[in-house]
GROMACS .gro file of N, CA, C and O in nm:
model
  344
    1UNK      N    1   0.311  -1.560  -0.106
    1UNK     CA    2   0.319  -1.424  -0.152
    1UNK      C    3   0.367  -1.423  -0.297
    1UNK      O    4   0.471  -1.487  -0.316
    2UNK      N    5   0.310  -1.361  -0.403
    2UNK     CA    6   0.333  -1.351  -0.506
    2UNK      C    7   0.447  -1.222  -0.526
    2UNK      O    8   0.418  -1.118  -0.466
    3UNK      N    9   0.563  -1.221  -0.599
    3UNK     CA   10   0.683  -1.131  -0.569
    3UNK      C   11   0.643  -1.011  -0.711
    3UNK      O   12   0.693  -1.008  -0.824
    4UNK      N   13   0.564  -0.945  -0.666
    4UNK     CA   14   0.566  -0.825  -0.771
    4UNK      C   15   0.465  -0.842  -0.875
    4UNK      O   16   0.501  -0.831  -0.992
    5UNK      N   17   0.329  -0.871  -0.844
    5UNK     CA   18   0.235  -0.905  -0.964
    5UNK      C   19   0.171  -0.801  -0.937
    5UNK      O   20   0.162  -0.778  -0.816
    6UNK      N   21   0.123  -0.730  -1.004
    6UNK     CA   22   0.041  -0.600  -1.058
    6UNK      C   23  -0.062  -0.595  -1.071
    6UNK      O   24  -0.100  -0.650  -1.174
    7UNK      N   25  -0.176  -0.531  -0.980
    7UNK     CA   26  -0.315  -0.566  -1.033
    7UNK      C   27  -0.361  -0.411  -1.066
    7UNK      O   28  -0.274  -0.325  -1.047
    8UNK      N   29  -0.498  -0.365  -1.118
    8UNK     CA   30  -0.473  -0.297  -1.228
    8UNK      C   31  -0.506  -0.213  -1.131
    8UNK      O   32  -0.604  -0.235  -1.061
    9UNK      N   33  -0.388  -0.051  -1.107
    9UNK     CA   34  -0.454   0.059  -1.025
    9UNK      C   35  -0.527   0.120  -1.090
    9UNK      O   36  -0.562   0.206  -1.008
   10UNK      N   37  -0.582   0.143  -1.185
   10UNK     CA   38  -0.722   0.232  -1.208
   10UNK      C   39  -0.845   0.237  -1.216
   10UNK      O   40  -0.911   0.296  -1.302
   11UNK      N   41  -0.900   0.149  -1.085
   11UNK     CA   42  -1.014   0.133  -1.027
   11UNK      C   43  -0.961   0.164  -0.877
   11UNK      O   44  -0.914   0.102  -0.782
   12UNK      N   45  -1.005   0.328  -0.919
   12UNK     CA   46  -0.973   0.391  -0.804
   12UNK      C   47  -1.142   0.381  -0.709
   12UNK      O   48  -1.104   0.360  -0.594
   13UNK      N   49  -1.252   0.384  -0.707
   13UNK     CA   50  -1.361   0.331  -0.638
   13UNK      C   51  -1.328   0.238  -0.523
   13UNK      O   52  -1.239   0.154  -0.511
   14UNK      N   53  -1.440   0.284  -0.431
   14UNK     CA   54  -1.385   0.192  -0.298
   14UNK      C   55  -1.349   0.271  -0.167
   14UNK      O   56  -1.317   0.390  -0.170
   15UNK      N   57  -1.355   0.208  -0.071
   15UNK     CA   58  -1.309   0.260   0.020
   15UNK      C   59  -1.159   0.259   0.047
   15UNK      O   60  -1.114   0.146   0.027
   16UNK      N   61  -1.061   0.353   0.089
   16UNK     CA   62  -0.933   0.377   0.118
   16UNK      C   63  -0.905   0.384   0.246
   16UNK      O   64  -0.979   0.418   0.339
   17UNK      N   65  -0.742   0.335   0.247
   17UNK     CA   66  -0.721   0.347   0.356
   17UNK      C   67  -0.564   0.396   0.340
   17UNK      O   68  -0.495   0.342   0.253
   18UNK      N   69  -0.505   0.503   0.430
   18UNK     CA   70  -0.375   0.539   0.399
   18UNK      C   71  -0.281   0.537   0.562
   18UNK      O   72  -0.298   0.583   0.675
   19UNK      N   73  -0.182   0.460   0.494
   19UNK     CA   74  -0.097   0.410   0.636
   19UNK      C   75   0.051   0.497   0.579
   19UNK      O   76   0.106   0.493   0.469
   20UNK      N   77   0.073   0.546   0.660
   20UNK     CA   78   0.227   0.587   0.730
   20UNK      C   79   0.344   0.484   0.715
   20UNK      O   80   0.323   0.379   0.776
   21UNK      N   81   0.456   0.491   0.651
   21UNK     CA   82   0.526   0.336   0.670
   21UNK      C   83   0.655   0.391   0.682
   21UNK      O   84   0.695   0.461   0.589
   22UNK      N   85   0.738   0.368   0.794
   22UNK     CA   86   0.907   0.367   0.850
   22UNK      C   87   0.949   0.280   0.739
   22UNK      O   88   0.882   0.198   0.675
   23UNK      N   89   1.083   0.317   0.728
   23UNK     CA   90   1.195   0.163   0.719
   23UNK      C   91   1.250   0.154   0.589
   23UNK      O   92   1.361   0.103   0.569
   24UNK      N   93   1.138   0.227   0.450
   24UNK     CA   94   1.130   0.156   0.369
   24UNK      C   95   1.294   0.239   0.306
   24UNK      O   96   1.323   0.356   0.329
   25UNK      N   97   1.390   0.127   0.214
   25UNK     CA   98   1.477   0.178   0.149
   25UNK      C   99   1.496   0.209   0.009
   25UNK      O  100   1.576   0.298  -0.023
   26UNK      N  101   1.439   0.153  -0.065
   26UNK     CA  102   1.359   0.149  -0.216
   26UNK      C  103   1.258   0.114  -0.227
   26UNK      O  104   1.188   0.059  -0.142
   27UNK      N  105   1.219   0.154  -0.399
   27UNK     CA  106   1.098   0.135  -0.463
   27UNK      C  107   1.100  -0.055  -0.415
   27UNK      O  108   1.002  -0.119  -0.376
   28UNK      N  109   1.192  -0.089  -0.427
   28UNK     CA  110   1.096  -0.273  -0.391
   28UNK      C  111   1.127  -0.293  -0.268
   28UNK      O  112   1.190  -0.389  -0.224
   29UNK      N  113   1.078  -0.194  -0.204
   29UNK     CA  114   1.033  -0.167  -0.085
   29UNK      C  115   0.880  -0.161  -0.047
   29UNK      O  116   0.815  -0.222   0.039
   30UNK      N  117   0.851  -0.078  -0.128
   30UNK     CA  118   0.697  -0.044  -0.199
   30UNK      C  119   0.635  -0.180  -0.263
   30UNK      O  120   0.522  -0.221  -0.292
   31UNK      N  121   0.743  -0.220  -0.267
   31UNK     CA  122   0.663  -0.315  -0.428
   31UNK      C  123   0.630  -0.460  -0.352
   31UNK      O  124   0.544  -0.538  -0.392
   32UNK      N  125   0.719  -0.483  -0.228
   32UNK     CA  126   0.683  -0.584  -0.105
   32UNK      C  127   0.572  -0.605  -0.057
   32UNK      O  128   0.495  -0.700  -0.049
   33UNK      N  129   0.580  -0.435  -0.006
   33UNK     CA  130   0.481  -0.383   0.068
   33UNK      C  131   0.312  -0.406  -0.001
   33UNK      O  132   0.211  -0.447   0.057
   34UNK      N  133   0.327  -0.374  -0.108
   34UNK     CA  134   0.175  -0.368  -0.222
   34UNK      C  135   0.150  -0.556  -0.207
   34UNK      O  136   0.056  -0.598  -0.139
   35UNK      N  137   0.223  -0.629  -0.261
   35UNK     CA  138   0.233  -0.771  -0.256
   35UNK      C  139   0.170  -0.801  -0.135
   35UNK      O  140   0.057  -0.847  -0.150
   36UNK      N  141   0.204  -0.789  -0.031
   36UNK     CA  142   0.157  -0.838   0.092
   36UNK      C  143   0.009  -0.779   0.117
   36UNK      O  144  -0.069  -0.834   0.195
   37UNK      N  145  -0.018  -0.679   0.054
   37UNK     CA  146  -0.122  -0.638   0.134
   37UNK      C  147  -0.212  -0.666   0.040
   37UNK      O  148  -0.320  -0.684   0.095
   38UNK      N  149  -0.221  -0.682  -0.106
   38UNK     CA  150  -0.287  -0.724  -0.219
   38UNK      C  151  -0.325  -0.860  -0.192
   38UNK      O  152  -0.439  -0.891  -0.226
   39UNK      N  153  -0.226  -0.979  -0.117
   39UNK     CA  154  -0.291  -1.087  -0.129
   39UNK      C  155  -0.404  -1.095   0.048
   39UNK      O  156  -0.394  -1.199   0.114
   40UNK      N  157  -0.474  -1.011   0.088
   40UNK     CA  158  -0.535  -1.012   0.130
   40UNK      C  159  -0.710  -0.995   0.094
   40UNK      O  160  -0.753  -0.906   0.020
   41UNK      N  161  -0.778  -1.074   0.146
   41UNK     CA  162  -0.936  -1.065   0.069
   41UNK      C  163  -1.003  -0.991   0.119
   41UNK      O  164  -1.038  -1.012   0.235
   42UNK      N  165  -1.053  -0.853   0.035
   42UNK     CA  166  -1.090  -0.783   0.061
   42UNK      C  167  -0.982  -0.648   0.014
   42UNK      O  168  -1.021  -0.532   0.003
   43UNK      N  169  -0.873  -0.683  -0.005
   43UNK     CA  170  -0.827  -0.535  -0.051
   43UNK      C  171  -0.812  -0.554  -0.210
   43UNK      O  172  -0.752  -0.657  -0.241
   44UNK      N  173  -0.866  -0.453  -0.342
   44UNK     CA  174  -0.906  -0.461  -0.415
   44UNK      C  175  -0.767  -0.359  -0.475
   44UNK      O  176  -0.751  -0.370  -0.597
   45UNK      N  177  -0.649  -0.246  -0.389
   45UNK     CA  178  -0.531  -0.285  -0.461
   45UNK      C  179  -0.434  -0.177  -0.345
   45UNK      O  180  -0.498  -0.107  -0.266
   46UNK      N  181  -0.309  -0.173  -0.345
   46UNK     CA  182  -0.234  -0.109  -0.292
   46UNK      C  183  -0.127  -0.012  -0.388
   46UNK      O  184  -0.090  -0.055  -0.497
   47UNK      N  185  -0.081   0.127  -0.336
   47UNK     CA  186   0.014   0.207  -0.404
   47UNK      C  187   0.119   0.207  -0.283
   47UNK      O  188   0.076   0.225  -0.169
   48UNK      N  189   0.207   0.195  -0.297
   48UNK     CA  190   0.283   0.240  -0.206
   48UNK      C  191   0.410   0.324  -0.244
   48UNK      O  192   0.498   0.278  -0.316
   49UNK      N  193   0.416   0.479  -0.177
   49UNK     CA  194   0.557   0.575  -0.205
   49UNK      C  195   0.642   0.598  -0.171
   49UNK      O  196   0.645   0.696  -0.096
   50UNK      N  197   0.733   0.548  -0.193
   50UNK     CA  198   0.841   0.503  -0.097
   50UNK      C  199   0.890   0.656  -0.054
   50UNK      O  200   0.882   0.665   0.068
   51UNK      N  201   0.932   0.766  -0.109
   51UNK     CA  202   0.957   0.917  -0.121
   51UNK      C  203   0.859   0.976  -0.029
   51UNK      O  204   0.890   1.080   0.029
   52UNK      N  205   0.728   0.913  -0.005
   52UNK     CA  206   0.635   0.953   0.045
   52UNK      C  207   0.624   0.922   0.206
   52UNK      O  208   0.595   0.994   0.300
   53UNK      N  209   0.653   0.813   0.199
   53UNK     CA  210   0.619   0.684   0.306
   53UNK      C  211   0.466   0.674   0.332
   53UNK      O  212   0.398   0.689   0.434
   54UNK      N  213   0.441   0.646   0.223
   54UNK     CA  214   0.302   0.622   0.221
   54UNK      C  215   0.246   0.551   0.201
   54UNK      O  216   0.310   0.490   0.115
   55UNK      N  217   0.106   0.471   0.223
   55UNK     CA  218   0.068   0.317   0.141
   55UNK      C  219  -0.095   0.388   0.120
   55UNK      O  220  -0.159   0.442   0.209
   56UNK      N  221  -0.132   0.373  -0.006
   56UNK     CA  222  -0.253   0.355  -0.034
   56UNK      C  223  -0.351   0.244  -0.049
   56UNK      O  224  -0.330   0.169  -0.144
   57UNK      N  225  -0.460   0.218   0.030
   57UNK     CA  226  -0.518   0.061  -0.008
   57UNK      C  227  -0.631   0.101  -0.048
   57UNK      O  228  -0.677   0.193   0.020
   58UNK      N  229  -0.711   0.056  -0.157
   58UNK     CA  230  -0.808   0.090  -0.154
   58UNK      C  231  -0.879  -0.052  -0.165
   58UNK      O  232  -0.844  -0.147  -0.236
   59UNK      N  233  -0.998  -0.043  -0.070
   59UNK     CA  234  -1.065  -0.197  -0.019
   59UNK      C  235  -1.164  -0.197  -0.158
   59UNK      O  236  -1.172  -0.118  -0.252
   60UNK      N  237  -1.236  -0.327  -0.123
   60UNK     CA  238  -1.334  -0.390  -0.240
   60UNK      C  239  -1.466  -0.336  -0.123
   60UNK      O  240  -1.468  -0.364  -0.003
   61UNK      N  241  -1.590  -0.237  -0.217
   61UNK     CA  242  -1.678  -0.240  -0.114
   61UNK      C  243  -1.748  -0.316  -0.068
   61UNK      O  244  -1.774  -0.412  -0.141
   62UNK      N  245  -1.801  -0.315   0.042
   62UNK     CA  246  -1.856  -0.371   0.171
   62UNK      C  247  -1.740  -0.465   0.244
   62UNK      O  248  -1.791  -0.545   0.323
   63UNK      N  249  -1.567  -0.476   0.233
   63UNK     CA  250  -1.478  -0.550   0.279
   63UNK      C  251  -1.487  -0.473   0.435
   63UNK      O  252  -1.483  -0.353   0.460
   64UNK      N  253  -1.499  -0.571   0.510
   64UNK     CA  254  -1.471  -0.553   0.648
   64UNK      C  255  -1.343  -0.580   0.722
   64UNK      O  256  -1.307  -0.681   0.781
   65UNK      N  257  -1.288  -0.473   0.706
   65UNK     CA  258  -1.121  -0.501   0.742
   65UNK      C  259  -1.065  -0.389   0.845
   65UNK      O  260  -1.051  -0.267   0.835
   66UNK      N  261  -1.046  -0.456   0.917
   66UNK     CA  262  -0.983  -0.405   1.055
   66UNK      C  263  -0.810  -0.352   1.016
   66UNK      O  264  -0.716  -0.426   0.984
   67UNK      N  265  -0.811  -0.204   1.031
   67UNK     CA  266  -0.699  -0.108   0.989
   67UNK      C  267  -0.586  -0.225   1.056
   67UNK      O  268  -0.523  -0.274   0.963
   68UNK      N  269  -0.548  -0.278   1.179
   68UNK     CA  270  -0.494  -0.311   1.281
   68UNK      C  271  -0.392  -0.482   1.175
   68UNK      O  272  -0.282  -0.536   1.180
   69UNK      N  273  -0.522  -0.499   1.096
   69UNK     CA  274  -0.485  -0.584   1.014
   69UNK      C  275  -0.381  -0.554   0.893
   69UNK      O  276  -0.289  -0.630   0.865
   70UNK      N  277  -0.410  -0.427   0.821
   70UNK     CA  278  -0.334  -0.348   0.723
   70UNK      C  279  -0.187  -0.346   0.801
   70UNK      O  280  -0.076  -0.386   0.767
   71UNK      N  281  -0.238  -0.280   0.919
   71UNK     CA  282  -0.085  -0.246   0.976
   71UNK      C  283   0.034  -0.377   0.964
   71UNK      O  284   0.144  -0.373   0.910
   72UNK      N  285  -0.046  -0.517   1.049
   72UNK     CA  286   0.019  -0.560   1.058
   72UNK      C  287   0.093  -0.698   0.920
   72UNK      O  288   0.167  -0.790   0.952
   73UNK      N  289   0.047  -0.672   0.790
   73UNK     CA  290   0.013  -0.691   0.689
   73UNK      C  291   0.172  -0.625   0.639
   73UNK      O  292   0.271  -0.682   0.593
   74UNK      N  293   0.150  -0.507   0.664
   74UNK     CA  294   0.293  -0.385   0.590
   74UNK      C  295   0.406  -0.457   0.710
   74UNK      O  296   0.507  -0.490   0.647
   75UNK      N  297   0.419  -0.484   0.829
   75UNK     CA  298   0.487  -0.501   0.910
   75UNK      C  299   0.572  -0.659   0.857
   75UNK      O  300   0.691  -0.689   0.863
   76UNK      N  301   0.461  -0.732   0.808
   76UNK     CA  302   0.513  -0.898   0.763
   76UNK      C  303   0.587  -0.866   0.663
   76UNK      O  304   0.667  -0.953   0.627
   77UNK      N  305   0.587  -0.760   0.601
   77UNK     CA  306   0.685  -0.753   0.463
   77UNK      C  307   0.766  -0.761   0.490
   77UNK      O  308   0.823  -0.838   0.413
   78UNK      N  309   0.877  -0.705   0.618
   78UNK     CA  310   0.973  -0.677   0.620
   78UNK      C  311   0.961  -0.578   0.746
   78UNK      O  312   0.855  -0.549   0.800
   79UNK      N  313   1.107  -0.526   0.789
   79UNK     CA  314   1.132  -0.489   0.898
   79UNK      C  315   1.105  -0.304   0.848
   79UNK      O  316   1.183  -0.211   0.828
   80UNK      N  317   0.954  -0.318   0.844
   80UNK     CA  318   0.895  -0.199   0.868
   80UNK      C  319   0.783  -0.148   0.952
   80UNK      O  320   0.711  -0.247   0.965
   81UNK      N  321   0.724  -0.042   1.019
   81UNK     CA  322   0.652   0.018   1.068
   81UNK      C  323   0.618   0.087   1.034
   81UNK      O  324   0.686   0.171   0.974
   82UNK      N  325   0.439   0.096   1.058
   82UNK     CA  326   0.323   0.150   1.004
   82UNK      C  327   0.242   0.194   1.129
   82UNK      O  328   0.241   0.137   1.239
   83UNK      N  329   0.174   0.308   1.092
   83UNK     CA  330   0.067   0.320   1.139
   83UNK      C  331  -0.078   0.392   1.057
   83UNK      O  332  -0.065   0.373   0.936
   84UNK      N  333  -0.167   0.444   1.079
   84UNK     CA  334  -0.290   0.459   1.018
   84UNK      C  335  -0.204   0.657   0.989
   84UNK      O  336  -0.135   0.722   1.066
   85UNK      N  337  -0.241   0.682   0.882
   85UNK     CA  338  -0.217   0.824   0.852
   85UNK      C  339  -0.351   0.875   0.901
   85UNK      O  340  -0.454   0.817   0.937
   86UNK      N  341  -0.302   1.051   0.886
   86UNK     CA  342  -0.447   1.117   0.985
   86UNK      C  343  -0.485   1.097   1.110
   86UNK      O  344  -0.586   1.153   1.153
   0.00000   0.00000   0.00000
């Protein structure tokens, strides 16, 4: 896991996906959270609000990625819980 590398959010294009997230106590909370789910292939970048409890992913198109995977992706960060928003 790379600890806080930044990839560029303004390639907003793509398919999204927005998860619900418990637990979190600060912004590098968020910033865990984005890390973990960024080094996955197929997700092209993550926001996460901690104020919000929110995670934004937005995939690389045609990535075939099973939500179930996201979830449990935010969960490896740390002692948090997720589920699919909406």
């Amino acid at each position: 896991m790379k600890l806080f590398s930044r990839k560029d959010k303004t390639e907003a294009d793509g398919p999204r996906v927005e998860l619900l997230v418990e637990g979190m106590h600060c912004n590098s909370c968020g910033l865990l959270i984005d890390d973990e789910l960024e080094e996955i292939p197929g997700v092209r970048s993550s926001t996460t609000d901690m104020k919000a409890g929110r995670t934004t992913i937005r995939l690389k198109e045609g990535a075939d990625l099973d939500v179930a995977a996201l979830v449990a992706a935010v969960e490896q960060a740390g002692e948090y819980k997720a589920r699919p928003a909406g």
